[in-house]
mmCIF file of C-alpha atoms in Angstrom:
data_model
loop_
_atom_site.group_PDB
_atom_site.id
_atom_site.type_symbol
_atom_site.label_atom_id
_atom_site.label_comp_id
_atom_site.label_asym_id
_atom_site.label_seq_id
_atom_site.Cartn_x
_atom_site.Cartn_y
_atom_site.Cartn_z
ATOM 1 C CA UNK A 1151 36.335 36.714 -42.698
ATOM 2 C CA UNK A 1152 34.395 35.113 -45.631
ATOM 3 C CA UNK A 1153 30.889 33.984 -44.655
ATOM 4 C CA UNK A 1154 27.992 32.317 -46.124
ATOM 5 C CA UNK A 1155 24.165 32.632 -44.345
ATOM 6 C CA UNK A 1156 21.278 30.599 -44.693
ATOM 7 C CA UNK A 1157 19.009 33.148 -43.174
ATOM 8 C CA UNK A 1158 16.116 30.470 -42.589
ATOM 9 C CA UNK A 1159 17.048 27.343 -40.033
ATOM 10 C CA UNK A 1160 13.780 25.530 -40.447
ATOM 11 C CA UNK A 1161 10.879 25.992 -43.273
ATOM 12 C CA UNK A 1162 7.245 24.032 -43.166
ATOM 13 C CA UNK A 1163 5.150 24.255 -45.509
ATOM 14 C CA UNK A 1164 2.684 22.440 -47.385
ATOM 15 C CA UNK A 1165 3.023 20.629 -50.684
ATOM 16 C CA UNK A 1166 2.201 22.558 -53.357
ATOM 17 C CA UNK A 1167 3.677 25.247 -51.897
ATOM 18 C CA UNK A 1168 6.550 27.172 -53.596
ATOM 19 C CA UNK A 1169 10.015 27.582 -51.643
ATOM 20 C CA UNK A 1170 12.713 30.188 -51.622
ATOM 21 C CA UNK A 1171 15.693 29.263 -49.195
ATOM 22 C CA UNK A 1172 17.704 32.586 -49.470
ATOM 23 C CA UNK A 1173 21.677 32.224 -49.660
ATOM 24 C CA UNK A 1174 24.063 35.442 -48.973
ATOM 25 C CA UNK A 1175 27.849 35.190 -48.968
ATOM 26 C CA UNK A 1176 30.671 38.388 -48.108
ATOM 27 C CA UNK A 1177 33.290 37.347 -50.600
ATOM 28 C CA UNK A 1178 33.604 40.199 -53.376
ATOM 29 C CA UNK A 1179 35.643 38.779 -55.845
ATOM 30 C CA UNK A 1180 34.781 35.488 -58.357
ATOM 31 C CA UNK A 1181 32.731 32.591 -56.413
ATOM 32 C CA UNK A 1182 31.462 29.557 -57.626
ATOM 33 C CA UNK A 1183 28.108 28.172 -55.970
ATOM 34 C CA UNK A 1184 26.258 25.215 -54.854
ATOM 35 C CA UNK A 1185 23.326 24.265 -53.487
ATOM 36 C CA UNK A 1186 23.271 20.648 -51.784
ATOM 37 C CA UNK A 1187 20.787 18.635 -50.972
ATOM 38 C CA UNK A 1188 20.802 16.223 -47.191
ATOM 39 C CA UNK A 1189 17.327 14.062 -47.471
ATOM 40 C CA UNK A 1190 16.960 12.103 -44.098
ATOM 41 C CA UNK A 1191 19.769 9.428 -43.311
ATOM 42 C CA UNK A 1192 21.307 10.303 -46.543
ATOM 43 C CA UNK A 1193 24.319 11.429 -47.756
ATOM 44 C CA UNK A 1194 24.925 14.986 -49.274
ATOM 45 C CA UNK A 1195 23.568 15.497 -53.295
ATOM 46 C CA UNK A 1196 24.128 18.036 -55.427
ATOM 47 C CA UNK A 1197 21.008 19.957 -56.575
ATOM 48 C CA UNK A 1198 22.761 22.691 -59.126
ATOM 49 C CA UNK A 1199 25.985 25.287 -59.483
ATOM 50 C CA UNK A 1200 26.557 28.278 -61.010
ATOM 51 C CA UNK A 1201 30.165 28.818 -62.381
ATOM 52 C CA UNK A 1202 29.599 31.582 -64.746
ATOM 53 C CA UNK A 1203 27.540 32.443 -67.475
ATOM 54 C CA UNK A 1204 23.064 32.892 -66.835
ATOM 55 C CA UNK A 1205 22.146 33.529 -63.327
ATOM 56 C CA UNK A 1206 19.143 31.368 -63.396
ATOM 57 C CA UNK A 1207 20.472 27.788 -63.197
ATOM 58 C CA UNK A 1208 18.247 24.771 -63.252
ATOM 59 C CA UNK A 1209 18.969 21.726 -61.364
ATOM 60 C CA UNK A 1210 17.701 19.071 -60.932
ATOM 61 C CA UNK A 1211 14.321 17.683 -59.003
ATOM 62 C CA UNK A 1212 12.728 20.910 -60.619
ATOM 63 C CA UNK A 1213 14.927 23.356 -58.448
ATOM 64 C CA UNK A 1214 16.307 26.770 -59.789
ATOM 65 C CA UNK A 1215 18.217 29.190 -58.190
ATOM 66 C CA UNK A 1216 19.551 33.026 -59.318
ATOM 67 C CA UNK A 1217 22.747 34.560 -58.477
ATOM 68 C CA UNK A 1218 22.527 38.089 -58.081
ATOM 69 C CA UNK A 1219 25.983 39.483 -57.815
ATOM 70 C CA UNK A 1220 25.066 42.839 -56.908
ATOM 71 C CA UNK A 1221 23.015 41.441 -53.824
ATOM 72 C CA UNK A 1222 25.639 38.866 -53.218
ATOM 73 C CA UNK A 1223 22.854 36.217 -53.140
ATOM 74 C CA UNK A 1224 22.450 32.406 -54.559
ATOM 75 C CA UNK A 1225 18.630 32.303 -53.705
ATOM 76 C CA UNK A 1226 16.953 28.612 -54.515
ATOM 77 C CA UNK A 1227 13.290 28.050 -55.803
ATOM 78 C CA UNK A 1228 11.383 25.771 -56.200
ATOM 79 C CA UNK A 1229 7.841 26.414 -57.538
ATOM 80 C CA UNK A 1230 5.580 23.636 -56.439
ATOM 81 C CA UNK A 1231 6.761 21.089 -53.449
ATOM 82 C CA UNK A 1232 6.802 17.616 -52.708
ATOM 83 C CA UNK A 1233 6.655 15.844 -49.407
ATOM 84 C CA UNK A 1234 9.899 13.966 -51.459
ATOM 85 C CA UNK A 1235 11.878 17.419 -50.941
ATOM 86 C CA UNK A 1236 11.573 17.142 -46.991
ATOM 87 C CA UNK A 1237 15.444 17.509 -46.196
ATOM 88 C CA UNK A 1238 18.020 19.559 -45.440
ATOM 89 C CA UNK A 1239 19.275 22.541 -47.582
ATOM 90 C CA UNK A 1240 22.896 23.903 -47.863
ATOM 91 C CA UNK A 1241 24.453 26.443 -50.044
ATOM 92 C CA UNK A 1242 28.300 26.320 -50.277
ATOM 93 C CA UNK A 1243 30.433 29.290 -51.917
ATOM 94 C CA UNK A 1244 33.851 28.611 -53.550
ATOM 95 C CA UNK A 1245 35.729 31.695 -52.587
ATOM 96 C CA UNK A 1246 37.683 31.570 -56.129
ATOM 97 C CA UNK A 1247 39.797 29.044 -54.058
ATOM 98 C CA UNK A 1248 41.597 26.521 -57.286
ATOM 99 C CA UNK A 1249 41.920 23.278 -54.827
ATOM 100 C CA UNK A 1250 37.740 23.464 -54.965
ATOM 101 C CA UNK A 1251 37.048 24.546 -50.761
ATOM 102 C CA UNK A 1252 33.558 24.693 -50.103
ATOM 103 C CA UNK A 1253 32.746 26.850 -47.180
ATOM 104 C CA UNK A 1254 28.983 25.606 -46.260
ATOM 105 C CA UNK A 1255 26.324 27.621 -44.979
ATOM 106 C CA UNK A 1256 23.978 26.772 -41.981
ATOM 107 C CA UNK A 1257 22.071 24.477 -43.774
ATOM 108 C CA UNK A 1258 18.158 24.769 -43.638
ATOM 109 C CA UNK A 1259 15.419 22.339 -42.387
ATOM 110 C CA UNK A 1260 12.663 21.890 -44.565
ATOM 111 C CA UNK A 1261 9.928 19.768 -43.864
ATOM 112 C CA UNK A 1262 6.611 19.641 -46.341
ATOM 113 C CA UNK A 1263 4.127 18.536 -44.938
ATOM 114 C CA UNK A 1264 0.936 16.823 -47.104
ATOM 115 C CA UNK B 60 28.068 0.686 -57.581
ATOM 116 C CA UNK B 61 28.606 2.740 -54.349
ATOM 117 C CA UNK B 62 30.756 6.077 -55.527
ATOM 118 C CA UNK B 63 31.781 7.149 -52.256
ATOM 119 C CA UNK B 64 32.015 4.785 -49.780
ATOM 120 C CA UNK B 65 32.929 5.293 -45.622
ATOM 121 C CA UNK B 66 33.546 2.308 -43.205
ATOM 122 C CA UNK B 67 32.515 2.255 -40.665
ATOM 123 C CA UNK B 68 28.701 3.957 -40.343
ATOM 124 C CA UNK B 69 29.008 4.293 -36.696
ATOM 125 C CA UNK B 70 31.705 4.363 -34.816
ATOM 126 C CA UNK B 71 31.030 4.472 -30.659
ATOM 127 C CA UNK B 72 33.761 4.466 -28.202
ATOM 128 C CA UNK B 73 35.315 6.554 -24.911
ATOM 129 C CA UNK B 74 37.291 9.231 -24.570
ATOM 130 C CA UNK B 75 41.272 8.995 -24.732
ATOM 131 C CA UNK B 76 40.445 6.354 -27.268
ATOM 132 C CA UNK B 77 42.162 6.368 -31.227
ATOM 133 C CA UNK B 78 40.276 5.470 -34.023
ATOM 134 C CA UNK B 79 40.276 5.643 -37.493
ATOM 135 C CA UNK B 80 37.756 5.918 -40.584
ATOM 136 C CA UNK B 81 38.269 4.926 -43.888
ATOM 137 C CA UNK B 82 37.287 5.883 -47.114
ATOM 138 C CA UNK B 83 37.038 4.953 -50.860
ATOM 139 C CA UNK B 84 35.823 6.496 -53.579
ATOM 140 C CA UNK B 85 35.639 4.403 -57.498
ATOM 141 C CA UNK B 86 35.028 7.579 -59.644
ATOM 142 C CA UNK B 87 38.266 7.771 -60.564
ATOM 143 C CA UNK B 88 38.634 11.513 -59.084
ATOM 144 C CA UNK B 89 41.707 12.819 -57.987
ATOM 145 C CA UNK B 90 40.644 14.928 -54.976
ATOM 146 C CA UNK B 91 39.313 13.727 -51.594
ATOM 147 C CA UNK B 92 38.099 15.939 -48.880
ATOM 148 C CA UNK B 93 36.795 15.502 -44.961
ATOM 149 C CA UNK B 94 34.099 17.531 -43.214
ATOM 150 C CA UNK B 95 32.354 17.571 -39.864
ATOM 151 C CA UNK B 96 29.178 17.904 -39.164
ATOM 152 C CA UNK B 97 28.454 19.517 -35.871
ATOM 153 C CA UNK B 98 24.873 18.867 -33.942
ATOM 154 C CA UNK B 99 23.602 21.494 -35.618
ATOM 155 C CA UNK B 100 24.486 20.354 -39.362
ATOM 156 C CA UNK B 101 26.640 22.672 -39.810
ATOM 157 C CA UNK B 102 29.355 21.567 -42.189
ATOM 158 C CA UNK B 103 33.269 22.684 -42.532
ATOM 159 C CA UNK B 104 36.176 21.316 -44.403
ATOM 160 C CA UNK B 105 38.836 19.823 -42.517
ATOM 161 C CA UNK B 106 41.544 18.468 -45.233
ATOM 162 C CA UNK B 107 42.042 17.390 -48.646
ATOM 163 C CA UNK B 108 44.226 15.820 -50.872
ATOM 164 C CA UNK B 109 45.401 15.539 -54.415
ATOM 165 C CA UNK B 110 46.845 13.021 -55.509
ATOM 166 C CA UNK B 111 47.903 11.866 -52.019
ATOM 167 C CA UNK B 112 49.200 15.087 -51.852
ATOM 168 C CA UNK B 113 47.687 17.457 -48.559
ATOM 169 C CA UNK B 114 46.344 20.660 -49.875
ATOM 170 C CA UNK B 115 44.348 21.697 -47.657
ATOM 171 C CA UNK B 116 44.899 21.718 -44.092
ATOM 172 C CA UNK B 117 42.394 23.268 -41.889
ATOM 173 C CA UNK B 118 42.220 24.467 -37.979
ATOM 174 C CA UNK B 119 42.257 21.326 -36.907
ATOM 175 C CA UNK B 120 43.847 19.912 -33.986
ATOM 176 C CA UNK B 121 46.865 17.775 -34.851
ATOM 177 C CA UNK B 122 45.041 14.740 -33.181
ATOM 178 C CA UNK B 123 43.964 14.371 -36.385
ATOM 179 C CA UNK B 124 45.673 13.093 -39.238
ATOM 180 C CA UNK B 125 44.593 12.225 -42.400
ATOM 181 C CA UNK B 126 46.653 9.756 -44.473
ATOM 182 C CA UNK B 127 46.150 9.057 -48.268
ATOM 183 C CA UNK B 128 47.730 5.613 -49.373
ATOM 184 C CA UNK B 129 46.596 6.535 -53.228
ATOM 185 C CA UNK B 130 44.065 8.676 -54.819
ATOM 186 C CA UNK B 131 40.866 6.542 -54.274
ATOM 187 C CA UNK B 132 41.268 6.566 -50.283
ATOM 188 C CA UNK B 133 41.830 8.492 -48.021
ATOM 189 C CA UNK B 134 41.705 8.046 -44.382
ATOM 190 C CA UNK B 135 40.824 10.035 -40.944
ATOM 191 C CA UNK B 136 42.581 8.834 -37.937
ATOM 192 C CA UNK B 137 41.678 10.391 -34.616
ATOM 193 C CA UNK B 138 43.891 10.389 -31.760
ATOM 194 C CA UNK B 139 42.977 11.166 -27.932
ATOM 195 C CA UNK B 140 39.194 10.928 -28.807
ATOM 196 C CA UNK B 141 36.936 13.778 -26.951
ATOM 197 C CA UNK B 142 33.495 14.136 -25.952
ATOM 198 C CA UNK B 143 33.638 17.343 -28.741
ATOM 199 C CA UNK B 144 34.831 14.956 -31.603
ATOM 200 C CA UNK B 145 31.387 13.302 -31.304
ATOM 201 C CA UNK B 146 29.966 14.407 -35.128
ATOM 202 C CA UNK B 147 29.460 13.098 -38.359
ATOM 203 C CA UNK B 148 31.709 12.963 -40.505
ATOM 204 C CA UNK B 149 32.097 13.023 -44.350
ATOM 205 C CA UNK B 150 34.457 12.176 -47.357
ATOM 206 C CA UNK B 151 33.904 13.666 -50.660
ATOM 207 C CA UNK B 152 35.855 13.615 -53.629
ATOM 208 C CA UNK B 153 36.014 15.310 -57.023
ATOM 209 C CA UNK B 154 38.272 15.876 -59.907
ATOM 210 C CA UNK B 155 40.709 18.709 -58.823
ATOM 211 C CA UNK B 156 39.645 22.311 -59.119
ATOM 212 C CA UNK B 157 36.230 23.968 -58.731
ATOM 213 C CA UNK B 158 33.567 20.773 -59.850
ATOM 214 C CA UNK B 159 30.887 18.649 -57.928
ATOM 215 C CA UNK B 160 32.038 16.608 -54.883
ATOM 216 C CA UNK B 161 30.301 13.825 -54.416
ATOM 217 C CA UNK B 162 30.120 12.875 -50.544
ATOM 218 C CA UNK B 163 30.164 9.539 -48.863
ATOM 219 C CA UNK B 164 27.206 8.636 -46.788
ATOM 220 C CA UNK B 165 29.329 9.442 -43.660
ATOM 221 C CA UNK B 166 30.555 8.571 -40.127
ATOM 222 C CA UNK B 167 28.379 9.063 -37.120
ATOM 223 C CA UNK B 168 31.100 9.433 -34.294
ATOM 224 C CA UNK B 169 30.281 9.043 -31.117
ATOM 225 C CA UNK B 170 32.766 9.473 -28.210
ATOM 226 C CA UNK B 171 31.367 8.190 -24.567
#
């Protein structure tokens, strides 16, 4: 079965301090990716997507993240944090799927402190 | 102007119970989805529908139906509530295929 991991459940770190949330999915064949942003008590956001084209995709909020097909991975970065970007973290893959599914992963925590 | 928008924010009632949740959305998308969101915030697609049309139907138990009067809503009705139904849940829509769904600000669910 497809699957998509968020390999870290809860990050803290300190502002200034750069974050990588790593993102792995099993599907071989064409994905489209997402990384979504939960802040507290709020609904979900997008942050970027990659469809196609160059793997390093900028979103917004300063956040980047590279697909690597051969690794299967949708890493996100983000060089210098905010206490702002406390929330929670999800990548979703579309598995090629035309109707637009999302299969989410985990999600992770991240809280910055000051 | 609210894109998404779910009524109600919390919803708290006892099991056997049937209650619904509704849903709008004013970006003129054709495509509306539902997800739960476990304890753990973990997130999975339940249904969605174009153009009031079901398209995808997940592993869900049929005390749950979904109904879609016209494109901008689209509703979750919940039969025989359970202690397990107790989540949040969320509506998102988009324009169909593969873009950005924007989600609602969701249901908090309790069942008692």
């Amino acid at each position: 079965a497809q699957s998509v991991s968020q390999h870290n459940h809860h990050v803290i770190l300190s502002e200034a301090a750069s974050l990588e949330l790593g993102c792995n999915y099993s599907y071989g064949g064409t994905v489209n990716l997402f990384w979504y942003v939960q802040y507290p008590g709020q609904h979900l956001q997008l942050l970027l997507k990659y469809f196609s084209g160059d793997p390093l995709v900028k979103g917004i909020k300063g956040f980047e993240a590279e697909f690597i097909k051969s690794k299967f991975s949708f890493n996100l970065r983000k060089p210098s944090v905010q206490w702002s970007d406390t929330a929670e973290y999800f990548c979703a893959v579309n598995h090629g799927d035309s109707w637009g599914k999302l299969q989410f992963g985990a999600g992770t925590q991240v809280v910055v402190t000051p | 102007d609210t894109a998404v928008s779910q009524t109600p924010k919390y919803l708290v009632t006892q099991m056997g119970n049937d209650k619904s949740i509704k849903c709008e959305q004013n970006l003129g998308h054709d495509t509306m989805y539902w997800y739960k969101q476990d304890s753990k915030k973990f997130l999975k697609i339940m249904f969605s529908y174009n153009n009031k049309e079901l398209i995808i139907n997940e592993t869900v138990p049929n005390r749950f139906s979904p109904k879609s009067p016209d494109k901008a809503h689209l509703n979750l009705h919940i039969n025989s509530l359970e202690l397990g139904d107790s989540a949040v849940y969320f509506c998102a829509s988009s324009h169909r295929g593969v873009y950005e769904q924007y989600f609602g600000p969701g249901t908090r669910l309790t069942v008692t």
